[in-house]
Structures are given as structure tokens and as C-alpha cells.
PDB file of C-alpha atoms in Angstrom:
ATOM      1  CA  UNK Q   1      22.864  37.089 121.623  1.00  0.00           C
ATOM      2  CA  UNK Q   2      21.652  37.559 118.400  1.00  0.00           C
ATOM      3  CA  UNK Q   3      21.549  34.670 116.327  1.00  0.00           C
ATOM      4  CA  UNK Q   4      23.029  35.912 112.711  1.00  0.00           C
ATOM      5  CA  UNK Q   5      20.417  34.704 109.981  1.00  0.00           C
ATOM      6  CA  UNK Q   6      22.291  33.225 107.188  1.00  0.00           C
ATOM      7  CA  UNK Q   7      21.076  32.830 103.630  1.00  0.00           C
ATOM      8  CA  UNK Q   8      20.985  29.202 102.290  1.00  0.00           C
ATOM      9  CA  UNK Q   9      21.761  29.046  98.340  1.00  0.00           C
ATOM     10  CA  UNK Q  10      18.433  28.716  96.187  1.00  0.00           C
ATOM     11  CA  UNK Q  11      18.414  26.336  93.346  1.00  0.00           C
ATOM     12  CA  UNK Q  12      17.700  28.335  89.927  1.00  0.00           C
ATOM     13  CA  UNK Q  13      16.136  26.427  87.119  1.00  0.00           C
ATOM     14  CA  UNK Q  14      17.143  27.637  83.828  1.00  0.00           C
ATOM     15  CA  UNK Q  15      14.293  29.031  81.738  1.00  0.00           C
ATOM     16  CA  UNK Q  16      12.387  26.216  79.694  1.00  0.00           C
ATOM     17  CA  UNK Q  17      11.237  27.667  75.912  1.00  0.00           C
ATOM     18  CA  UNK Q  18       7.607  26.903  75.509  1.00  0.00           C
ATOM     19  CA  UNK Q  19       7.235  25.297  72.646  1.00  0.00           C
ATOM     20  CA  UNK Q  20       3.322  25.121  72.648  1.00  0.00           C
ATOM     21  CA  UNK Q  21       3.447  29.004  72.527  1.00  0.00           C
ATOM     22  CA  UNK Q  22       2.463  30.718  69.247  1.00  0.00           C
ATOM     23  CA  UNK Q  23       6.172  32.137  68.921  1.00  0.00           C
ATOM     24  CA  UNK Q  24       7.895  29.249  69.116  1.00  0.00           C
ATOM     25  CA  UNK Q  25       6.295  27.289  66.198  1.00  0.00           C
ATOM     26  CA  UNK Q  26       8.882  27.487  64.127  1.00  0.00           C
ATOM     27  CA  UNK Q  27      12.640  25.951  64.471  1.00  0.00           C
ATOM     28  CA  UNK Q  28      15.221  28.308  65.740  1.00  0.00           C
ATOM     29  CA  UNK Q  29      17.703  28.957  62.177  1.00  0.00           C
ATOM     30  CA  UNK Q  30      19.745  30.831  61.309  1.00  0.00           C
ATOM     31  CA  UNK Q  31      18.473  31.973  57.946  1.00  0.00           C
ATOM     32  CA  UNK Q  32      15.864  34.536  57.790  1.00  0.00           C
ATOM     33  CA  UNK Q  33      11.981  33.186  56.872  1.00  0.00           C
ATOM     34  CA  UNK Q  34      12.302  34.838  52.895  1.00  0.00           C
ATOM     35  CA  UNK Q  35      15.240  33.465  52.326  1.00  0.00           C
ATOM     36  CA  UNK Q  36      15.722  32.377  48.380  1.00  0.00           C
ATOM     37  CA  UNK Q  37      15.545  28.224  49.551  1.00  0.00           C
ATOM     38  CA  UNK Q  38      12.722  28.679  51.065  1.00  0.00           C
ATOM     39  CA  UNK Q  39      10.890  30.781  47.697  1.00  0.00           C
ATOM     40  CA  UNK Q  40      12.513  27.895  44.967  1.00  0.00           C
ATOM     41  CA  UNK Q  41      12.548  24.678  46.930  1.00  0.00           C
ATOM     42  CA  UNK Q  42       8.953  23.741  46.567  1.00  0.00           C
ATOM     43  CA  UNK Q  43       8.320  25.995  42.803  1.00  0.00           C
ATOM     44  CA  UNK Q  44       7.300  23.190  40.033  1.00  0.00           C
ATOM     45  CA  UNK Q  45       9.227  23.528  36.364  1.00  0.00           C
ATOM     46  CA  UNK Q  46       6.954  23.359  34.120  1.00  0.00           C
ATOM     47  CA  UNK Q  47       7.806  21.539  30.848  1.00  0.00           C
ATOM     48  CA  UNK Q  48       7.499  24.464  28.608  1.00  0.00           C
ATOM     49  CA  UNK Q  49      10.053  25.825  30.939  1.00  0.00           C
ATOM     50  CA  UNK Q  50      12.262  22.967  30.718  1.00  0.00           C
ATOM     51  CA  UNK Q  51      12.287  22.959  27.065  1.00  0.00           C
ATOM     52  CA  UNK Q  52      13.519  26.196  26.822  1.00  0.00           C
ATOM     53  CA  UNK Q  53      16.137  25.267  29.587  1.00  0.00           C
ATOM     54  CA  UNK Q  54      17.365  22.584  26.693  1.00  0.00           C
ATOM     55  CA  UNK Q  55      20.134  23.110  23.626  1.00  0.00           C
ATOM     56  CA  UNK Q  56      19.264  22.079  20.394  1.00  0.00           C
ATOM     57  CA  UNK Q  57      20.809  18.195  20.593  1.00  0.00           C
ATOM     58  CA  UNK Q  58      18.617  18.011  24.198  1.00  0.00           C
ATOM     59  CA  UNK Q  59      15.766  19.021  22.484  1.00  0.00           C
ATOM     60  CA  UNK Q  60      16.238  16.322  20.171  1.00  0.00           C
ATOM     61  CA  UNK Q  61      16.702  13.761  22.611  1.00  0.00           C
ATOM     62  CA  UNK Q  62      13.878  14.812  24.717  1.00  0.00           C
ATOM     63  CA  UNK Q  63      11.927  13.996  21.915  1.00  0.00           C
ATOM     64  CA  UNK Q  64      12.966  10.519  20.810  1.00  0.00           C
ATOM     65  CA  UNK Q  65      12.557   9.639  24.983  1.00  0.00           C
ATOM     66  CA  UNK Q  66       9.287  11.241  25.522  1.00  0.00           C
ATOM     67  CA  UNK Q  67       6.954  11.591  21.960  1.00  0.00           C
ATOM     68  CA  UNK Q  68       8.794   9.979  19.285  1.00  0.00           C
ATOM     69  CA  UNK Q  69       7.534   6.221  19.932  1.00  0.00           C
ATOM     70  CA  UNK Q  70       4.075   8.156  19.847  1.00  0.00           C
ATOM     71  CA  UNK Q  71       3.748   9.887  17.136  1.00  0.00           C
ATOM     72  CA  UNK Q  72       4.869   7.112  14.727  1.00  0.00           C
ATOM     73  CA  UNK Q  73       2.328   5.043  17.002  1.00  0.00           C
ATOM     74  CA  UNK Q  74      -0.053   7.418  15.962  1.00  0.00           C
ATOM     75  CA  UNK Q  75       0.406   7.992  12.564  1.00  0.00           C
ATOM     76  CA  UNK Q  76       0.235   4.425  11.963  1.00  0.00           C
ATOM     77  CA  UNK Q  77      -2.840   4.243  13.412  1.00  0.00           C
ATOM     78  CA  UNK Q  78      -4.183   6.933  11.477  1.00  0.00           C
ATOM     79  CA  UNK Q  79      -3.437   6.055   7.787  1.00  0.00           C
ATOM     80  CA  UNK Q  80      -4.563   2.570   8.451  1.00  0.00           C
ATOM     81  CA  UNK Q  81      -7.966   3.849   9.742  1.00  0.00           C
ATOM     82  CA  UNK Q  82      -7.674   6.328   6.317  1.00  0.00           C
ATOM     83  CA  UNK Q  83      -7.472   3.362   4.073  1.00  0.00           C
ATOM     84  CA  UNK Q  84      -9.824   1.250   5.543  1.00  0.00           C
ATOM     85  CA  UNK Q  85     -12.265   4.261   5.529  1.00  0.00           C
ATOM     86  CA  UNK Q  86     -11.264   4.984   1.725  1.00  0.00           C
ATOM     87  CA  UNK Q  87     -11.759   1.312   0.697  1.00  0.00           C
ATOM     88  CA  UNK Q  88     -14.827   0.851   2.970  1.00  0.00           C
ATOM     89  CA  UNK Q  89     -16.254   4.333   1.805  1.00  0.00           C
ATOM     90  CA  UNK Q  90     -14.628   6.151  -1.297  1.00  0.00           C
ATOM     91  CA  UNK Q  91     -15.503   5.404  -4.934  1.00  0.00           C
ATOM     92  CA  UNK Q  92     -15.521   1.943  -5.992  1.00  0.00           C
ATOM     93  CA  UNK Q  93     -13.417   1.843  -9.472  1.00  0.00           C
ATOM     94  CA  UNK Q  94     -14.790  -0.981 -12.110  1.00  0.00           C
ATOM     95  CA  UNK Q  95     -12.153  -2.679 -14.063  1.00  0.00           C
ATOM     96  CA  UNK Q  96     -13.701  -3.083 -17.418  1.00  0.00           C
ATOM     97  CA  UNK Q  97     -10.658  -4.743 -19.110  1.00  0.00           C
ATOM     98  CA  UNK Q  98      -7.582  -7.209 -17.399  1.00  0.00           C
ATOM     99  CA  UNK Q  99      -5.217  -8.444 -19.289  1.00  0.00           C
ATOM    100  CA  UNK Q 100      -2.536 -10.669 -18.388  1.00  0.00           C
ATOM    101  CA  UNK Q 101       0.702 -10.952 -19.722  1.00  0.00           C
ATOM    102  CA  UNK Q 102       3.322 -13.667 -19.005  1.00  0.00           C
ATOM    103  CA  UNK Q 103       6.774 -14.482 -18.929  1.00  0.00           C
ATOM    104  CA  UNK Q 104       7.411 -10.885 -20.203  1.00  0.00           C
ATOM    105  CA  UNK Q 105       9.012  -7.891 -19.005  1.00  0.00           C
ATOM    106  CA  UNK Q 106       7.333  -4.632 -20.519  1.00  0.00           C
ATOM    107  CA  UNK Q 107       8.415  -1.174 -19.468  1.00  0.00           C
ATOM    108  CA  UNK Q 108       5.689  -0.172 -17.189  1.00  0.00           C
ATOM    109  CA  UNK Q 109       5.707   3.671 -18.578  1.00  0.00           C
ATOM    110  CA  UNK Q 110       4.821   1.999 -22.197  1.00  0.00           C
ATOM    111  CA  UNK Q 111       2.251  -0.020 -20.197  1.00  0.00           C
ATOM    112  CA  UNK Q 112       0.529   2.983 -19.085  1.00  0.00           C
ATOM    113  CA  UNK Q 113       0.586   4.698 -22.108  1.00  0.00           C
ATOM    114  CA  UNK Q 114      -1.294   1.830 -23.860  1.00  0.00           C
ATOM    115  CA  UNK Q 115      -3.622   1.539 -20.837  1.00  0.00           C
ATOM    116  CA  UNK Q 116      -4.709   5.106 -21.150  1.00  0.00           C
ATOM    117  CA  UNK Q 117      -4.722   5.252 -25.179  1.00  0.00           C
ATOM    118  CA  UNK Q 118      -7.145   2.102 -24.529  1.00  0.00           C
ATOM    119  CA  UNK Q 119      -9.569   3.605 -22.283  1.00  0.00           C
ATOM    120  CA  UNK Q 120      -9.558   6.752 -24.387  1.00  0.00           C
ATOM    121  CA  UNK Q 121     -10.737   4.234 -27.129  1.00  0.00           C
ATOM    122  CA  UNK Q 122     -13.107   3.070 -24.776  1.00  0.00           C
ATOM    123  CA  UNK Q 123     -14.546   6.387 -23.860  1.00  0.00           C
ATOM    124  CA  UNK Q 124     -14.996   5.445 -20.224  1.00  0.00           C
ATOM    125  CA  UNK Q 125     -14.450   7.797 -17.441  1.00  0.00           C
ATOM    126  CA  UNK Q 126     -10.947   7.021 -15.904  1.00  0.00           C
ATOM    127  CA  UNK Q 127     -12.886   8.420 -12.025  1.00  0.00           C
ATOM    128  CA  UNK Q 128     -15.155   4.814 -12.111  1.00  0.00           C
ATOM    129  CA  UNK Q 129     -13.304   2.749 -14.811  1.00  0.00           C
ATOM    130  CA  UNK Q 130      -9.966   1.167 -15.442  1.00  0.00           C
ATOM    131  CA  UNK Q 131      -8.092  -0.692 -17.889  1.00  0.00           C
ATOM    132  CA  UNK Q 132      -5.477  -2.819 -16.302  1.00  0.00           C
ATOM    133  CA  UNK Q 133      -2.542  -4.846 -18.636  1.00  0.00           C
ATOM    134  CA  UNK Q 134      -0.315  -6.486 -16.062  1.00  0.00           C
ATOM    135  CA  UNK Q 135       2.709  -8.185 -16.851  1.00  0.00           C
ATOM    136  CA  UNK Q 136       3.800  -8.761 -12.661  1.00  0.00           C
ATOM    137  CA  UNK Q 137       3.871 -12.344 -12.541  1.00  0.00           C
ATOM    138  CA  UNK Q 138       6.705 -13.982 -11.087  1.00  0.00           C
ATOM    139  CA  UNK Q 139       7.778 -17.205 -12.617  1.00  0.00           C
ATOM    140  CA  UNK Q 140      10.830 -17.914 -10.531  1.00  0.00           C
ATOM    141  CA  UNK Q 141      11.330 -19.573  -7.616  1.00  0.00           C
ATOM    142  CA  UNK Q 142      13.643 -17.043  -5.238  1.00  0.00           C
ATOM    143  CA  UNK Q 143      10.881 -14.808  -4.387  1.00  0.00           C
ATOM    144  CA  UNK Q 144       8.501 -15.211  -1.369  1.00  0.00           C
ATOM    145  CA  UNK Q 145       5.901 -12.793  -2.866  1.00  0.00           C
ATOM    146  CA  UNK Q 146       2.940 -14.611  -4.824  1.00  0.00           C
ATOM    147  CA  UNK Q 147       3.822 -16.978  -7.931  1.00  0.00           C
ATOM    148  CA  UNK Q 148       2.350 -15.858 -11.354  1.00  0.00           C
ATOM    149  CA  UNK Q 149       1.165 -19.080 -10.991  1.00  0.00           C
ATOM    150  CA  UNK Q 150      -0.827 -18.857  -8.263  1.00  0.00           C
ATOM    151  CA  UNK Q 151      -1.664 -15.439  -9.237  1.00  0.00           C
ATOM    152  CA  UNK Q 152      -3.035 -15.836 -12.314  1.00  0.00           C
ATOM    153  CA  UNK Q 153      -4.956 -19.130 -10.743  1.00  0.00           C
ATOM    154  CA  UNK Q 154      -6.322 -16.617  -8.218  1.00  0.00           C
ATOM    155  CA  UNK Q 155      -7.092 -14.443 -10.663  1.00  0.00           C
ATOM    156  CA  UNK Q 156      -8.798 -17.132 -13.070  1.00  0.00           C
ATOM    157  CA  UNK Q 157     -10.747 -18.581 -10.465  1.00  0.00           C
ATOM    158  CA  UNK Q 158     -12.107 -14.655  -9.492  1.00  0.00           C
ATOM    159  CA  UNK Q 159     -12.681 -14.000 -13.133  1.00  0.00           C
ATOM    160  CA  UNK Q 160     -10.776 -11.057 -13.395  1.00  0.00           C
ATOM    161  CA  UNK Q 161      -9.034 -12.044 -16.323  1.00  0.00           C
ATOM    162  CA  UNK Q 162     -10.285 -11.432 -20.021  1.00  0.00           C
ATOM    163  CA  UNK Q 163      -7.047 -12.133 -21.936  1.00  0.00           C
ATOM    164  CA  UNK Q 164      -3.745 -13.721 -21.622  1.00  0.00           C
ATOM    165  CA  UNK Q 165      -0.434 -12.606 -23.786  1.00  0.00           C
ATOM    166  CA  UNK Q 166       1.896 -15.537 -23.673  1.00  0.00           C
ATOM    167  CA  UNK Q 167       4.726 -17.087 -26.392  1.00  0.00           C
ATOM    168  CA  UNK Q 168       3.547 -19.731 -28.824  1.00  0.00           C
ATOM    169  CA  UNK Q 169       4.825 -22.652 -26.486  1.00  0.00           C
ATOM    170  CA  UNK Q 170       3.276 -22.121 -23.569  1.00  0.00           C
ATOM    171  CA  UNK Q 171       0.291 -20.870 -25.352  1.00  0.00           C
ATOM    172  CA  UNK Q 172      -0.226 -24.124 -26.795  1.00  0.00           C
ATOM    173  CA  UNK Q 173       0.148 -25.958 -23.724  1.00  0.00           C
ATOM    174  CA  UNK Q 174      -2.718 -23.643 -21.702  1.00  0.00           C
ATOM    175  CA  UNK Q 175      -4.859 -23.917 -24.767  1.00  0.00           C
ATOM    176  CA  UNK Q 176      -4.614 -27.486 -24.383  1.00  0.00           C
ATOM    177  CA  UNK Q 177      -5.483 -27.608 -20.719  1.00  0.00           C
ATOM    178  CA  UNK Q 178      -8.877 -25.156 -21.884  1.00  0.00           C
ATOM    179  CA  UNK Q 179      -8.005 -22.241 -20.437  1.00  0.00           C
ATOM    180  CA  UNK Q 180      -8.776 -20.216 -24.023  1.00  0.00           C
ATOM    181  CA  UNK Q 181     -12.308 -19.509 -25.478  1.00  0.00           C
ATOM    182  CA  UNK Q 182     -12.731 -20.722 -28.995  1.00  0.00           C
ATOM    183  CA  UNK Q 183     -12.245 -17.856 -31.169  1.00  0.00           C
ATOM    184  CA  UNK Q 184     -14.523 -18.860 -33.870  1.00  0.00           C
ATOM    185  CA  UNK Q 185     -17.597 -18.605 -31.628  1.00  0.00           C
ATOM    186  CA  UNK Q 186     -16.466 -15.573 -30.183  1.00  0.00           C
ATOM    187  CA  UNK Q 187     -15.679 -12.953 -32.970  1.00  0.00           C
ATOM    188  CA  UNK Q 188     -17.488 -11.266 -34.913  1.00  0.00           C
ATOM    189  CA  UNK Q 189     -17.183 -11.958 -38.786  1.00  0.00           C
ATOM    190  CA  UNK Q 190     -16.092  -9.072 -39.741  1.00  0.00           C
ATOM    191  CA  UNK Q 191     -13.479  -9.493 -36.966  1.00  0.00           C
ATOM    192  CA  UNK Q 192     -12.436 -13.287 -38.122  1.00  0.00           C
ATOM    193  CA  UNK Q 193     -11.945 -11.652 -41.838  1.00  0.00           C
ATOM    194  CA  UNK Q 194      -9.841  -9.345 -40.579  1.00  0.00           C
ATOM    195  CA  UNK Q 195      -7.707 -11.540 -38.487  1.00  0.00           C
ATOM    196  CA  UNK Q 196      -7.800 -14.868 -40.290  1.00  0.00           C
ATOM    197  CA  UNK Q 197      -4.210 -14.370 -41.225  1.00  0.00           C
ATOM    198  CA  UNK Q 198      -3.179 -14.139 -37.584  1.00  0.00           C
ATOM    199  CA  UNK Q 199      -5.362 -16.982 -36.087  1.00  0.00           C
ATOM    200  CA  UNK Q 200      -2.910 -19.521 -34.158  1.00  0.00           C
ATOM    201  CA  UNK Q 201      -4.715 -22.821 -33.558  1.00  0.00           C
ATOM    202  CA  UNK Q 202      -4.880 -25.777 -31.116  1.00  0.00           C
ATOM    203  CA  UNK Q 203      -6.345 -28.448 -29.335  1.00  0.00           C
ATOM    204  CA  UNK Q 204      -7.937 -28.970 -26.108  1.00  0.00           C
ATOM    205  CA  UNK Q 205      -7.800 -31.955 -24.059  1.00  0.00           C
ATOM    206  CA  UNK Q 206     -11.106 -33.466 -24.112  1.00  0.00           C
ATOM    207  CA  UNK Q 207     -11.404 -33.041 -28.187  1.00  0.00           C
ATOM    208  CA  UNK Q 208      -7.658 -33.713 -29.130  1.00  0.00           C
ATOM    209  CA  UNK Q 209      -8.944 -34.653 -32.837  1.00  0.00           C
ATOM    210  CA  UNK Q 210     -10.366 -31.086 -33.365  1.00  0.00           C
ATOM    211  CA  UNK Q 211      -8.469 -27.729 -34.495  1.00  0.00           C
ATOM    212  CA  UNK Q 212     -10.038 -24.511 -32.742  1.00  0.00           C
ATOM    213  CA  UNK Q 213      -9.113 -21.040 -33.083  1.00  0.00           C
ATOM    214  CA  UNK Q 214      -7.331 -20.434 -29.984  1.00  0.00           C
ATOM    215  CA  UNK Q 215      -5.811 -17.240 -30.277  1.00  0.00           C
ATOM    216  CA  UNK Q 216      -4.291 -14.366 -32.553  1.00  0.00           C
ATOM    217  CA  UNK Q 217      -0.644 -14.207 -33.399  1.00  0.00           C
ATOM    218  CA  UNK Q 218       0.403 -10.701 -31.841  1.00  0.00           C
ATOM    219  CA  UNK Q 219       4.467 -10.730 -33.831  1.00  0.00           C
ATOM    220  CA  UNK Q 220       3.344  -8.508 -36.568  1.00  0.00           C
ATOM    221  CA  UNK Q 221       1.216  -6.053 -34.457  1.00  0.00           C
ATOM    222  CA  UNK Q 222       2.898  -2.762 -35.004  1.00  0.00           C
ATOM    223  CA  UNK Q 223       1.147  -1.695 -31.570  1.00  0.00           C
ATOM    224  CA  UNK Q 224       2.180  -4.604 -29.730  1.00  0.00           C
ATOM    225  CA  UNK Q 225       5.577  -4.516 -30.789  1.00  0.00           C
ATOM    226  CA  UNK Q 226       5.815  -0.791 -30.163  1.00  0.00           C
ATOM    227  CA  UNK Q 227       5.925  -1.660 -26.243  1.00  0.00           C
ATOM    228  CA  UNK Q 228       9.360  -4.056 -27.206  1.00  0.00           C
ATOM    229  CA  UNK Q 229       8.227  -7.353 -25.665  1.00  0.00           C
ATOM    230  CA  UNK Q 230      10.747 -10.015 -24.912  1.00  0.00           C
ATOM    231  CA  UNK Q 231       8.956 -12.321 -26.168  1.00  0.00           C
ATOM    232  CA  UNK Q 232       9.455 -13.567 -29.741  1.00  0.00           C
ATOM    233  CA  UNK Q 233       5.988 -14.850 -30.820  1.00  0.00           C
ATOM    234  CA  UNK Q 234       3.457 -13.735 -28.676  1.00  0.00           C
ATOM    235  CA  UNK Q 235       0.104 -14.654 -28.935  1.00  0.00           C
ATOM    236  CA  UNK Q 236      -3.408 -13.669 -27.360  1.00  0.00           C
ATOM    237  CA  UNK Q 237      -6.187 -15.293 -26.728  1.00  0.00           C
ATOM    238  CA  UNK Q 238      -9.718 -14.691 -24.572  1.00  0.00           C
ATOM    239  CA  UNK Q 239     -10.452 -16.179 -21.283  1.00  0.00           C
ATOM    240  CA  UNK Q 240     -12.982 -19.683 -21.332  1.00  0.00           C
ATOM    241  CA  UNK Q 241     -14.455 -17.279 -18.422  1.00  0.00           C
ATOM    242  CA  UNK Q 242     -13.996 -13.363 -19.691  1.00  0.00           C
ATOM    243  CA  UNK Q 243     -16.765 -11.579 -17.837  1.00  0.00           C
ATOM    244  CA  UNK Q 244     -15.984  -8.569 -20.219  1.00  0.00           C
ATOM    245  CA  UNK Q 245     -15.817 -10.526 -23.516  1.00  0.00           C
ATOM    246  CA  UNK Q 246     -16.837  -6.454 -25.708  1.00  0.00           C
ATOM    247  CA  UNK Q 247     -14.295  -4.869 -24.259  1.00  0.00           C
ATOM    248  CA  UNK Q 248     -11.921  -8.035 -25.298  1.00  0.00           C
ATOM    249  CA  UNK Q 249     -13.596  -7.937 -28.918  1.00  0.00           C
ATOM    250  CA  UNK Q 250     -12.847  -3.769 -29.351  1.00  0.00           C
ATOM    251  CA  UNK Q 251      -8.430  -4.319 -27.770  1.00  0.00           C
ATOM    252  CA  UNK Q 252      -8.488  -6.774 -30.354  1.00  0.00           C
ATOM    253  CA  UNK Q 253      -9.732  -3.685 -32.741  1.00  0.00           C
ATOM    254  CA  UNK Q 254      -7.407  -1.512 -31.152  1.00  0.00           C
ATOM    255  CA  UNK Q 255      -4.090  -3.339 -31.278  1.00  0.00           C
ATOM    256  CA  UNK Q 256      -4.787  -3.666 -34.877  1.00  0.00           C
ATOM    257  CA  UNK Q 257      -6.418  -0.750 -36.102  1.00  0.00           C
ATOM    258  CA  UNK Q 258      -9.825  -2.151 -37.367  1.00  0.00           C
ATOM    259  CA  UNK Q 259     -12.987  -0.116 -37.145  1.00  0.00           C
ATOM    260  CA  UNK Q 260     -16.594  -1.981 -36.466  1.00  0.00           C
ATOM    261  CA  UNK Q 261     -18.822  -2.301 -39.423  1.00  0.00           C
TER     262      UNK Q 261
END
């Protein structure tokens, strides 16, 4: 009898993907490899592209976030270096006559006018010389900036002043503390001639028994006056330490209208 082979099931493994082989390196998807995500994801915006992207009010704030702080950072930086460069290296102007005028309040246009008509009188070239008349000193006490006193004891102890406009009172009372130049030494004769009229005198400290010619009584200069000064009675008188005592001696000509002999 024939023994009836039989066939015994065989156990089937289900096939395995290689994933070391050269087709499998990339994940199964469903999207196809030039698909649009895969072109944009990894493109950098540049940021003249943004800026284009923005409206007008974006633009703006962009700005403020990003460059703003900067540029005034910048341009800070630059017109201080500027000015120290100008001061350090540009033309060095001479002032060849200060005067000082206190406890007045001029119009600053009629200022400049008599500064300029000045130097013209001078002849001196406006590029290397000045003329200053300054009446910004500050008396009061509600201001933080620098006191006219203190200014014009700055100023005095520089010597940068050559005169000092101030009313009769508190002429007298600097004339007394020496702060004027006796005028009788100083002017010319020609000049004291002229003048004698105006002459206000007074006494200093250390020689209280003696009468000096302090300084010239400025209320009936027509060219004083034409700048309308607060001040009542003004008078003028030099600096003890003028370091441009000529130029002193030829405003006096000036405000008065006297030639040199």
C-alpha cells in the first residue's frame, strides 16, 4: 500500500523593505519629491524682500524697532566729533573788543547792528575778528544757568572784559571796590576835552579821600540811547585789567562821534 505523501503547511515570512538599499532612502509620503513645501520651506526672505512685503505704517514701525535708536546714536556722535574738530581745527576768531552791560535788557537785533557798525569803524576783518557787547547776565535768583555775577567774575578774572555799562548806583559801588581804570591816566587829551562834560567820578577803597575819573556818563549819547536802554543813567567805564585798552579809547570815539587829532 502506498503511503499517500501529504504536504505540511510552510511558514511564509512577509517581505522585509531594505532600508539600507539605495531606493529606500527616503520616507515613504504621500506627496511627490517637487512638491511646493518642499521648494519654500527652507528659501530665506531677505530684508529687502520683507520691506516691500510691509504697508506704509509697517514700514514706519520697522524703522523705529530696528534703525531709529541708531541713527540718532549716530548723528550725535557725528556733530560732536564736527565741533570738536571745528574748535580743535577751524579758524580761531580774536575778540578785539568785550563789553559788558548790566542789569539791562537791549534788543539783541540793535545789539548787532552796533556790533557790526563798530567793527566797520574798526576796519577789522569780521573772518578773524569780533566785537562782542553782551548784555546776558542774569541777576536773579530763579535760574540755574550762570549768575552775571559769577559771569562777569569769570570773565574779569580771564580778562575778557574791556568795559562795563552799568546805572550810576551800582557804578559807584564797583568803582569803589576798583574794578574801573582811572580815566584821567587813560585818555587821551584830546579825548578828556571832549568828554569832560560827561566824566562821572568816584572813589576807590584804598584812597577814599581822592576823586578819580571813573567813568563817562552815557544818558545824553544819542548812539547809546538809540538802542533804548532800560536803564536811566548809564554810565561806562574801562576795565582796571582791559587787555584791549585802543579799541576801548576809539568805542568811546564812536558812541560819540569824535574823530582823533
Amino acid at each position: 500500500m502506498t503511503k499517500n505523501s501529504t504536504s505540511e503547511p510552510t511558514n511564509t515570512k512577509p517581505e522585509v523593505q531594505d532600508l539600507t538599499s539605495p531606493d529606500s532612502s527616503k520616507k515613504p509620503t504621500a506627496l511627490e519629491d517637487d512638491a511646493d513645501i518642499y521648494t519654500r520651506r527652507n528659501v530665506p526672505v531677505s530684508e529687502k524682500q520683507k520691506w516691500n512685503e510691509l504697508n506704509r505704517s509697517q514700514k514706519w514701525q520697522y524703522f523705529k524697532d530696528y534703525y531709529l535708536l541708531k541713527v540718532i546714536v549716530t548723528v550725535i556722535a557725528v556733530a560732536f566729533l564736527c565741533n570738536v574738530l571745528w574748535e580743535t581745527f577751524g579758524p580761531q576768531i580774536d575778540t578785539v573788543y568785550y563789553g559788558a552791560v548790566l542789569y539791562d535788557d537791549i534788543d539783541d537785533e540793535k545789539l548787532k547792528e552796533l556790533e557790526t557798525a563798530f567793527s566797520e569803524y574798526l576796519n577789522i576783518s569780521t573772518k578773524k575778528q569780533r566785537v562782542t557787547i553782551d548784555d546776558n547776565f542774569n541777576f536773579t535768583n530763579n535760574s540755574t544757568a550762570l549768575s552775571g555775577e559769577e559771569k562777569l567774575t569769570t570773565y574779569m578774572y580771564a580778562e575778557q572784559v574791556d568795559t562795563i555799562t552799568v546805572g550810576a548806583e551800582e557804578f559807584a559801588a564797583m568803582s569803589y571796590n576798583g574794578i574801573f581804570k582811572d580815566l584821567d591816566v587813560i585818555l587821551p587829551e584830546d579825548l578828556k576835552s571832549a568828554l569832560s562834560e560827561y566824566f562821572v567820578t568816584g572813589t576807590v577803597e584804598d584812597y577814599a579821600d581822592t576823586e578819580f575819573i571813573m567813568g563817562i556818563d552815557l544818558s545824553k549819547c544819542e548812539k547809546y540811547q538809540s538802542l533804548s536802554p532800560y536803564v536811566e543813567n548809564p554810565v561806562i567805564g574801562i576795565a582796571y585789567n582791559s587787555q584791549h585798552v585802543e579799541n576801548t579809547i576809539a568805542y568811546l570815539r564812536y558812541l560819540f562821534d569824535l574823530t582823533e587829532d
